[in-house]
Coordinates of C-alpha atoms and ligand atoms in Angstrom, one line a residue:
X18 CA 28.9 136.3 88.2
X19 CA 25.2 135.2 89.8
X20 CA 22.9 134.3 87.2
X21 CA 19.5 135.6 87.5
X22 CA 17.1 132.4 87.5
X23 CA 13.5 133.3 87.0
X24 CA 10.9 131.6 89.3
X25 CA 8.8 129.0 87.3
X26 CA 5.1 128.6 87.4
X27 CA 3.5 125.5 88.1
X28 CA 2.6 124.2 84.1
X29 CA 6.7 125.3 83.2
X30 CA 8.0 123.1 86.4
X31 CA 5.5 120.8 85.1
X32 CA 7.0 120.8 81.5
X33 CA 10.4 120.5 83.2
X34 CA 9.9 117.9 84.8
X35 CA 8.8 115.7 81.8
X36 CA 11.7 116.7 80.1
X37 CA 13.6 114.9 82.8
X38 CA 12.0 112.0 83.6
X39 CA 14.2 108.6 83.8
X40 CA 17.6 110.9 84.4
X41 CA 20.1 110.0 87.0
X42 CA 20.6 111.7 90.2
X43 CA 23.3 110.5 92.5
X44 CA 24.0 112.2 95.5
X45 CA 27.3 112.1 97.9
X46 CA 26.9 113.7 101.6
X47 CA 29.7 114.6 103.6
X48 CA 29.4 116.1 106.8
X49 CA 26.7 116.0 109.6
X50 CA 23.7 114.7 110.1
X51 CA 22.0 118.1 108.6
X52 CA 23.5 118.0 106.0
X53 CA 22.3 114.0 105.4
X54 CA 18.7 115.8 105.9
X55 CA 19.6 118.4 103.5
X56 CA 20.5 115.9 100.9
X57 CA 17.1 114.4 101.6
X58 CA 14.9 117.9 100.6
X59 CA 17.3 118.1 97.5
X60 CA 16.9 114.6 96.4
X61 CA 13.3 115.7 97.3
X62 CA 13.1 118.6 94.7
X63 CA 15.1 116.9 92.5
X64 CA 12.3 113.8 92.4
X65 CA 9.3 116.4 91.9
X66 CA 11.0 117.3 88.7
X67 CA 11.0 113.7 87.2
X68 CA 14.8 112.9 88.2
X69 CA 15.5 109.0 89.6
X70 CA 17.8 108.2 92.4
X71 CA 20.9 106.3 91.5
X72 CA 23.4 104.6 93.9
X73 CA 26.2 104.4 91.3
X74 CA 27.9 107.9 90.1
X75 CA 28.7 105.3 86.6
X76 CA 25.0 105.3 85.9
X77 CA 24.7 108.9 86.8
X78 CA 23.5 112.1 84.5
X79 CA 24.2 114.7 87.6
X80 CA 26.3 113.9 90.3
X81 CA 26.0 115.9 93.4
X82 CA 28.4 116.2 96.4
X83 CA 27.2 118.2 99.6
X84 CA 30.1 119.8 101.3
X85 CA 31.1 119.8 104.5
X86 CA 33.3 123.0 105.8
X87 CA 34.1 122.7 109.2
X88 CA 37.4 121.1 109.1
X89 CA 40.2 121.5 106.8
X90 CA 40.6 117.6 106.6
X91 CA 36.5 117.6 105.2
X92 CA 37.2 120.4 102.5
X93 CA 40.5 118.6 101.5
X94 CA 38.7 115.2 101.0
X95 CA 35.7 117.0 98.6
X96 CA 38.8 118.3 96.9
X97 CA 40.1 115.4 96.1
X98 CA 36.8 113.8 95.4
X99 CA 36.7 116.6 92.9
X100 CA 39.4 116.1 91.4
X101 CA 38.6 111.9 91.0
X102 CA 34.8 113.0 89.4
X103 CA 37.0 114.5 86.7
X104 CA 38.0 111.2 84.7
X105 CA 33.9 110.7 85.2
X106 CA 33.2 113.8 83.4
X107 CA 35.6 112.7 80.5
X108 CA 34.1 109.4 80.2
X109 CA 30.7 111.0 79.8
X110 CA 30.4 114.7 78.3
X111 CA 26.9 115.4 79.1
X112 CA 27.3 114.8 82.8
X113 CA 26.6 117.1 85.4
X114 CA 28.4 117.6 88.4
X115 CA 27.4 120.3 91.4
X116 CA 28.9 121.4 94.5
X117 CA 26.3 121.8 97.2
X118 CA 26.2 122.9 101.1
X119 CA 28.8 124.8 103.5
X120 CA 32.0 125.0 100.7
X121 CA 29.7 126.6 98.1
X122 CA 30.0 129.8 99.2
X123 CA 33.8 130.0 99.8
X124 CA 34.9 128.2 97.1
X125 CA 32.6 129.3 94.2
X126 CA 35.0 131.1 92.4
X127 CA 38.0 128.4 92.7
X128 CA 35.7 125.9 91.3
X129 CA 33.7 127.5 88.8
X130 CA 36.8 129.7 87.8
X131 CA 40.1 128.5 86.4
X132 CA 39.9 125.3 87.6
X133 CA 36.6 124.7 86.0
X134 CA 35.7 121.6 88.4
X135 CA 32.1 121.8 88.7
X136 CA 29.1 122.9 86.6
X137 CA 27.2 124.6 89.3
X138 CA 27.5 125.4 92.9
X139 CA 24.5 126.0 96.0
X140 CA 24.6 127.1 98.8
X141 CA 22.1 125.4 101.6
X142 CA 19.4 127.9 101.4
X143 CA 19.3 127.7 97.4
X144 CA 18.5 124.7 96.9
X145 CA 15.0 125.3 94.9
X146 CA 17.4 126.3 92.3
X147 CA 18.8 122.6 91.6
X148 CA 16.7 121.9 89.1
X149 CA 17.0 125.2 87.0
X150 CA 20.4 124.9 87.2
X151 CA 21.0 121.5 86.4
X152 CA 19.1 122.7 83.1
X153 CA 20.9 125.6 82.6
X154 CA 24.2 123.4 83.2
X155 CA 22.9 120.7 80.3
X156 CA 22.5 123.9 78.3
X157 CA 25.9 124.2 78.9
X158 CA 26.4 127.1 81.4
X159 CA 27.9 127.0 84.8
X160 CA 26.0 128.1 87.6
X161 CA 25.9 129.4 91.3
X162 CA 23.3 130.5 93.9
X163 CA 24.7 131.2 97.0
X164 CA 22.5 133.4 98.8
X165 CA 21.9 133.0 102.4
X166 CA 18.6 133.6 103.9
X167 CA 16.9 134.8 106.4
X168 CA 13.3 133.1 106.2
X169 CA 14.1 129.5 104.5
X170 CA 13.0 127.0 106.1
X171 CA 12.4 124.2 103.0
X172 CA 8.9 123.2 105.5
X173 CA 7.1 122.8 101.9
X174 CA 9.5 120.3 101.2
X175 CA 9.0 116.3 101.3
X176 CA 12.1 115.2 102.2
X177 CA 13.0 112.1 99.7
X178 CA 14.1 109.4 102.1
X179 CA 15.5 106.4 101.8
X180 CA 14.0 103.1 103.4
X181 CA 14.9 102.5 107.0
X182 CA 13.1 103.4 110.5
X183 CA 15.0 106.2 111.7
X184 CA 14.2 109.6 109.9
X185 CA 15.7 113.0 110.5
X186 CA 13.9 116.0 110.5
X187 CA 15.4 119.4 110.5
X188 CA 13.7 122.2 112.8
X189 CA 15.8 124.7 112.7
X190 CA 18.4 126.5 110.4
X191 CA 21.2 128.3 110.8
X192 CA 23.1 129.1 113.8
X193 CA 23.8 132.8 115.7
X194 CA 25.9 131.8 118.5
X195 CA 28.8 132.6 117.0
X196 CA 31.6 130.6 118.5
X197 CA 34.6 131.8 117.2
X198 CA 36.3 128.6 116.0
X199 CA 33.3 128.1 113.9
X200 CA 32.7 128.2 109.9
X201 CA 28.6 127.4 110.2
X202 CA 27.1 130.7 111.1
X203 CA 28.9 132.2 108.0
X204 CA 28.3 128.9 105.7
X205 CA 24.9 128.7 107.0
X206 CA 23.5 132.4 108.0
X207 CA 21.0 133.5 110.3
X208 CA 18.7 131.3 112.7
X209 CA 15.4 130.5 111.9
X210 CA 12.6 128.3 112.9
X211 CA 10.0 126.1 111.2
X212 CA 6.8 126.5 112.5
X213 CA 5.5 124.0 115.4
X214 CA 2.4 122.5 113.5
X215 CA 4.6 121.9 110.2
X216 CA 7.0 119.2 112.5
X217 CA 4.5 117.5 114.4
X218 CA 3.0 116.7 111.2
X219 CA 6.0 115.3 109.7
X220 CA 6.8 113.3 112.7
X221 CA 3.1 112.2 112.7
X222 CA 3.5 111.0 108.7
X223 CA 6.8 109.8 109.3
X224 CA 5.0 107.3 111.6
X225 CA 2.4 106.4 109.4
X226 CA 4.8 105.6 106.8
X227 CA 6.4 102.9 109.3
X228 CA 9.5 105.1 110.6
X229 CA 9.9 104.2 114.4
X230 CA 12.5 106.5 115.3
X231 CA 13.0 110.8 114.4
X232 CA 15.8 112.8 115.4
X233 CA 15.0 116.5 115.8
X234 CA 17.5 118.7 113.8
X235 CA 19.5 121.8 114.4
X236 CA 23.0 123.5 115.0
X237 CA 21.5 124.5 118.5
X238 CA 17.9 123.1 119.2
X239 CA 17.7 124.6 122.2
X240 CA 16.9 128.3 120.2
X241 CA 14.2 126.9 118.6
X242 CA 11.2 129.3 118.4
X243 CA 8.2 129.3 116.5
X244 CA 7.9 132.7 116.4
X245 CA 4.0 132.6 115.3
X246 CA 3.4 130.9 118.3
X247 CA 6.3 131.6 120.7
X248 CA 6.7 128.1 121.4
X249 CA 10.2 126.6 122.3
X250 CA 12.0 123.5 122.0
X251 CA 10.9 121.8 125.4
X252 CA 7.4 122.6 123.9
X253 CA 8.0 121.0 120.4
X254 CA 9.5 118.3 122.3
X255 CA 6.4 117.7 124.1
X256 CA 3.8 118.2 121.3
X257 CA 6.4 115.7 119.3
X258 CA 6.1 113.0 121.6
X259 CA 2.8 113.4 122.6
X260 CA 1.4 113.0 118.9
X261 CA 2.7 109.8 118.6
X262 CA 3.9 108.3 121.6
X263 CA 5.4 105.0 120.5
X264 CA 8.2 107.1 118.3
X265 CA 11.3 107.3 119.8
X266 CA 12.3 110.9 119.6
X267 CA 15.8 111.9 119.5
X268 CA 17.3 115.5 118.8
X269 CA 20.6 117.2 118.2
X270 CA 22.6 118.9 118.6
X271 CA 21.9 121.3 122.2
X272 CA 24.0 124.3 123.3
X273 CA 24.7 123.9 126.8
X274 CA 24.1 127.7 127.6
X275 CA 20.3 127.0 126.7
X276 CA 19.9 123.8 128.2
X277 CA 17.0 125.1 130.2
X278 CA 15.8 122.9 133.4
X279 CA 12.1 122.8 131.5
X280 CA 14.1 121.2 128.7
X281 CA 15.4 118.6 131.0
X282 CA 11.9 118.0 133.0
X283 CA 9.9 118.1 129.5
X284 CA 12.6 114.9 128.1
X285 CA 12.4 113.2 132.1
X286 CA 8.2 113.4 131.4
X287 CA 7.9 111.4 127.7
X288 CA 8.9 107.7 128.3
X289 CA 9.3 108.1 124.0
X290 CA 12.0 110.8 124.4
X291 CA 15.1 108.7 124.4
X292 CA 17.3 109.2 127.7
X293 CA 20.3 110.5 125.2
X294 CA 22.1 114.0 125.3
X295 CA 24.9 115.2 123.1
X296 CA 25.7 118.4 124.5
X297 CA 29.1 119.8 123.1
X298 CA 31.9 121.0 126.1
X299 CA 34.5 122.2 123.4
X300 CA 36.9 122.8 126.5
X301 CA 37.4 122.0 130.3
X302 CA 39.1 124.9 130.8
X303 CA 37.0 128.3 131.9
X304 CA 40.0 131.0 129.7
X305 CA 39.7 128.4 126.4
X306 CA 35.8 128.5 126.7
X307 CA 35.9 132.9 127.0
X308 CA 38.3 132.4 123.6
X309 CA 35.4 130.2 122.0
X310 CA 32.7 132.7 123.0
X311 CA 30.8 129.9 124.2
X312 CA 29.1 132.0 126.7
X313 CA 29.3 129.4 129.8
X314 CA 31.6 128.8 132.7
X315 CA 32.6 124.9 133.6
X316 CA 30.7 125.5 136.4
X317 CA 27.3 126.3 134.8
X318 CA 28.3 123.1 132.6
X319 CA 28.7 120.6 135.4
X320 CA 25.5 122.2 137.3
X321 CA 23.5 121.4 133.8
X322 CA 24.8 118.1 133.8
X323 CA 23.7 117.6 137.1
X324 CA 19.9 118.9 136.7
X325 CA 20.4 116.5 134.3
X326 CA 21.2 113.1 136.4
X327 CA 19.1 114.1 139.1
X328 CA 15.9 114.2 136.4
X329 CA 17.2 111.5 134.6
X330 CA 19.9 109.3 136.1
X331 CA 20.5 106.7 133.4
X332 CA 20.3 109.1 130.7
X333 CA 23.8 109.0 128.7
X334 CA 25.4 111.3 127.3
X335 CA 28.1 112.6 124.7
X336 CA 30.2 115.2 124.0
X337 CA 32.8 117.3 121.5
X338 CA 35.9 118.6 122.2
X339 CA 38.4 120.5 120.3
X340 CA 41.9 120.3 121.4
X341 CA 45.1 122.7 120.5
X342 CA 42.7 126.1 120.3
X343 CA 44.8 128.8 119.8
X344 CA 46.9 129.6 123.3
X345 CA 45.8 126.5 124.7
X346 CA 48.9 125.3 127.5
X347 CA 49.4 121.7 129.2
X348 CA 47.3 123.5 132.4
X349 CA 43.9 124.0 129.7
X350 CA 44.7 120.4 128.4
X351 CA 44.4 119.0 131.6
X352 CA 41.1 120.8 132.4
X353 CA 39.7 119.0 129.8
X354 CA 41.0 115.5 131.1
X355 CA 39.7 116.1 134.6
X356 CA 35.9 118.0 133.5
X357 CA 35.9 114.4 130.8
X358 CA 36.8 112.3 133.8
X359 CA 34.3 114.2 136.2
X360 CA 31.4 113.8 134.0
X361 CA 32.4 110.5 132.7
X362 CA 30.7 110.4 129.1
X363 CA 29.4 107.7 127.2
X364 CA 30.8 109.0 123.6
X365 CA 32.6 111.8 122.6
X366 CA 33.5 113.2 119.2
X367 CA 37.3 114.7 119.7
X368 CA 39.2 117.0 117.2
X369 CA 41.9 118.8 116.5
X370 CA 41.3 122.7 116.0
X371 CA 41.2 123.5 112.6
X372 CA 41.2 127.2 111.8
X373 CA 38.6 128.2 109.6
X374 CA 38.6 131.4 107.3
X375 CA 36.4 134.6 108.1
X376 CA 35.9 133.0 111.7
X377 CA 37.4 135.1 114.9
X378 CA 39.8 132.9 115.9
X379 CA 41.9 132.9 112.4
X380 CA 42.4 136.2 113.6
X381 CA 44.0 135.2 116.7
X382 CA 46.2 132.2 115.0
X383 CA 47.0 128.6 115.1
X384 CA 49.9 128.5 117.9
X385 CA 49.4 125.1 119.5
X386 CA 52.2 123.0 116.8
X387 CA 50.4 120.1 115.2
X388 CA 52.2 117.4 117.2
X389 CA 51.4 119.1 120.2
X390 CA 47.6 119.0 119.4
X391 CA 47.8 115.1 118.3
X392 CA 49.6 114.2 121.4
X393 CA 46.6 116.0 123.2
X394 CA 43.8 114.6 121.1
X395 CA 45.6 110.7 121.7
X396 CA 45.3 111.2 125.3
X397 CA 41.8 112.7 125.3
X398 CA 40.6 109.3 123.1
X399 CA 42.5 106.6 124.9
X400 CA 41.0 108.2 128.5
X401 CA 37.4 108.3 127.0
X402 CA 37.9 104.6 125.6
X403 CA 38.8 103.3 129.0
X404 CA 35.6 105.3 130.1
X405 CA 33.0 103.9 127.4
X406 CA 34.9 100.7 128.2
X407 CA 34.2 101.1 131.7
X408 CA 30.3 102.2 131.6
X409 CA 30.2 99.5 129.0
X410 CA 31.3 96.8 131.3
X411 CA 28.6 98.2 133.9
X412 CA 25.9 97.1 131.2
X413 CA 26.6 93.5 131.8
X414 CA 23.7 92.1 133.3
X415 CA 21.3 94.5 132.6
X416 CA 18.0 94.1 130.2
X417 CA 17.5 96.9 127.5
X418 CA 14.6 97.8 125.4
X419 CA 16.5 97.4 121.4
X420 CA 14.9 98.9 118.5
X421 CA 16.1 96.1 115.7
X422 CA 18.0 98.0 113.1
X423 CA 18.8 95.1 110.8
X424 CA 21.3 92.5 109.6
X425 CA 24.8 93.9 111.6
X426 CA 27.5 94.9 109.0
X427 CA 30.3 93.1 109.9
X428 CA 28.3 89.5 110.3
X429 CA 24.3 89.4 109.3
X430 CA 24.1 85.9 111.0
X431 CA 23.6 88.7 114.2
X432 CA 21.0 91.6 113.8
X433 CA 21.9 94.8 115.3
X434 CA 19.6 97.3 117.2
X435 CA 20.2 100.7 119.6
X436 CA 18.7 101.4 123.2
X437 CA 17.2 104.1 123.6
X438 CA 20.5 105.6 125.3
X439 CA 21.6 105.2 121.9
X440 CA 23.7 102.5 122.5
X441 CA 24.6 99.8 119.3
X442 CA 23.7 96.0 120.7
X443 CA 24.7 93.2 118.5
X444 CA 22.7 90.0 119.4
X445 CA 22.3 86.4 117.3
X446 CA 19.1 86.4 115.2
X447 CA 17.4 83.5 115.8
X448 CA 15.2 81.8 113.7
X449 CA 12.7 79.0 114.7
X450 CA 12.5 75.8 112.9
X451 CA 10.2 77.4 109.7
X452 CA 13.2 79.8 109.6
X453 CA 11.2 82.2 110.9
X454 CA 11.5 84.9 113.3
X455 CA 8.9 86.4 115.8
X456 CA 10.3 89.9 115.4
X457 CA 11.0 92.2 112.5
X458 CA 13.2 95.5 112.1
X459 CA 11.3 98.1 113.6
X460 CA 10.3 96.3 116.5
X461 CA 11.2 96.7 119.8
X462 CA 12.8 93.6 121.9
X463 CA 14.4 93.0 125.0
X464 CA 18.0 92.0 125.3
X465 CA 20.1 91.3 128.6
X466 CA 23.7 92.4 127.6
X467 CA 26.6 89.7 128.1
X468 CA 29.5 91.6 127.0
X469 CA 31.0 94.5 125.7
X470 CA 33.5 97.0 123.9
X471 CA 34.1 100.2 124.1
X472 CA 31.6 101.5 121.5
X473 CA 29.4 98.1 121.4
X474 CA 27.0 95.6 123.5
X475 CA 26.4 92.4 122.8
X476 CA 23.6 90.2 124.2
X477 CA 20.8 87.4 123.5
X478 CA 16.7 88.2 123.3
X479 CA 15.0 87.5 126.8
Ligands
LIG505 N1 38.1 122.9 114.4 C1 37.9 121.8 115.0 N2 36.7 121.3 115.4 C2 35.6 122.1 115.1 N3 34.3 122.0 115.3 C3 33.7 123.1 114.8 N4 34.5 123.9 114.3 C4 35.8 123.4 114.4 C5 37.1 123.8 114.0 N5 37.3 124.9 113.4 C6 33.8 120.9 116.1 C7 33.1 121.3 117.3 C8 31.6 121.2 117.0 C9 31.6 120.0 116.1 C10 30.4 119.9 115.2 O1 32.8 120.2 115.3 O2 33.5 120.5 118.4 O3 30.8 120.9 118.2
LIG506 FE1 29.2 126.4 115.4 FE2 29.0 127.2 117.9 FE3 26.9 127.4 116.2 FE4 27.7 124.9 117.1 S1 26.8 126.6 118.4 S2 27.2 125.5 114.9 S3 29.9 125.2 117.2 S4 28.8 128.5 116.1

């Protein structure tokens, strides 16, 4: 049943969020990177109404998990997470916990229902209603808004981030293209737009506040449109890197069917639009791509990439690639191998096909046996390892431009930074005899690369 929430007035939200200053928020993302942004504009909302952010679900008065539905292995993790956050909720009565993002709408009845996991549930366009229904929730009654929508945008919306120099910044909603392996069109509805002026001007305080780095958001950037304006995405590109031209400017994820040659000119112009393309194949094979309604031929895929190189000829790029889709045969398989070894990219995200509720291909079944598709997706990795290996090794030698991230993970004696191929380099950080160093994290420094991995460089400063 959908509970009616009335809209507040500015003295009520006001009064609300009084009531909640100094409680605990904690907030676990799963999924994409939109989804990381999306946890950002709730932590956002959350903030305006008096709530703190917590890194510990043990100090936590509402715990929040955004879902991720595009895989069956994602849905079955949130499950069990789920299922964990239970013993939390005995330990502590009063808490809160919410289901947010692309499971809410499937699963609202499972979870609210009989199994009584959650205390409310949101979809990704609802998410002005956290705070009303984390109320309503302390009150003690569960709650759901699931409603897609056709005009949200959340551009009013200060994104609450955390510290760091690389921001993300959502453009676009939704997605209308429609392949038919795919969950997000139904999880996440219609496409729509922010408006042109309302990015720039994020991007523009985003570098004020000391971020050095954005990365444009959306299912399928290349449909951006403002429609006030009738601007594109080459255009907001262009005003993007022109409004502050020492931000590195990234953006994800493009459809290769709109990967239009002013798109590739307008990134070959802006020495601040990073020289990195992720642009999703799916399949090598021209019958797998018609089944997955992805509206272009290999050909048309291999001439983009080549408008590409010609405009940019060090720009890398990445990939996705689902393997086992229904009817797929040894002959589609090895499509893929040969388009992966004719374009030769740096990264590439590989799965196994997953069918997903509502979608076309359920409809059409899940004939490819399981150990057919891991023997597949084995082979795809270990050939695009020996590629990454191999464009890797032709790094040696060569001097790159690193943004400084930070202490590296696995040893902070070394720092680690990212070209702006997006490329991770690992390099010793150096301190002088004051144990000081000349360069901070959010600078840019040189490094000549000495070695590598498949996924890694490692050099020394020049
Ligand atoms: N099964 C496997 N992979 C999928 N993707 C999307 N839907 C599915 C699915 N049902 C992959 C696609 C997409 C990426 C984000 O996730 O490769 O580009
Ligand atoms: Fe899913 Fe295709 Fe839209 Fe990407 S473009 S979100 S794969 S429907």
């Amino acid at each position: 049943m959908n509970i009616e929430i009335p809209i507040l007035n500015e003295s009520q939200e006001q009064a609300i969020a009084e009531q909640q200053l100094g409680r605990k928020l904690y907030v676990e993302t799963y999924g994409c990177q939109m989804n990381v942004n999306d946890s950002e504009i709730v932590q956002g909302v959350m903030h305006k109404h008096g709530y703190e952010m917590t890194e510990k679900p043990d100090d936590a008065d509402v715990i929040l998990l955004n879902t991720c539905a595009i895989r069956d292995n994602a849905e079955r993790k949130i499950h069990e997470r789920l299922t964990h956050l239970k013993y939390y909720k005995k330990r502590n009565k009063d808490l809160v916990v919410g289901l947010l993002g692309c499971m809410a709408e499937r699963l609202r009845g499972d979870l609210l229902g009989e199994k009584n996991l959650v205390d409310l549930v949101v979809g990704p366009d609802e998410y002005r209603r956290v705070p009303e229904l984390v109320e309503n929730a302390l009150a003690g009654d569960q709650g759901i808004a699931v409603k897609l929508s056709r005009v949200e945008t959340y551009d009013d919306i200060i994104p609450l981030r955390t510290e760091g120099i690389a921001a993300w910044v959502s453009i676009m909603r939704g997605c209308d293209k429609f392949c038919t392996f795919c969950v997000v069109p139904f999880t996440r509805g219609r496409e729509r737009s922010r408006a042109l002026d309302s990015v720039v001007d994020e991007v523009r305080q985003l570098w004020d506040n000391g971020f050095k780095e954005v990365t444009l958001l959306g299912q399928n950037v290349n449909s951006y449109n403002d429609e006030e304006s009738g601007y594109d995405f080459a255009d907001l590109l262009a005003a993007c890197a022109k409004a502050v031209p020492a931000m590195r400017i990234r953006y994800t994820t493009s459809h290769p069917y709109d990967m239009s040659d002013k798109l590739i000119e307008t990134m070959a112009t802006y020495d601040n639009i990073c020289k990195y393309i992720h642009l999703p194949v799916q399949s090598g094979s021209d019958r797998i791509l018609k089944l997955m309604n992805r509206h272009y031929s290999v050909e048309h895929y291999l001439e983009r990439i080549a408008k590409i190189r010609e405009y940019m000829p060090n720009c890398a790029l990445s990939t996705d690639i689902i393997v086992g889709f229904c009817t797929e045969t040894d002959e589609d398989h090895a499509l893929t191998m040969e388009l992966m070894k004719q374009v030769r990219y740096d990264g590439a995200y590989m799965f196994n096909y997953s069918p997903r509720e509502n979608t076309k291909a359920w409809k059409m079944g899940d004939d490819v046996p399981l150990d057919i598709k891991t023997a597949r997706l084995n082979e795809i990795i270990a050939l695009q390892n020996k590629i990454s290996d191999e464009i890797n090794k032709s790094e040696i030698g060569k001097t790159f431009s690193v943004l400084v991230e930070g202490p590296s993970k696995r040893n902070p004696q070394e720092w680690q930074g990212r070209t702006d191929t997006n490329k991770v380099v690992i390099f010793p950080h150096d301190l002088d005899e004051q144990q000081q160093s000349d360069y901070v994290i959010g600078d840019c420094i040189n490094v000549i690369v000495q070695r590598s991995s498949s996924a890694t460089l490692f050099g020394v400063r020049v």
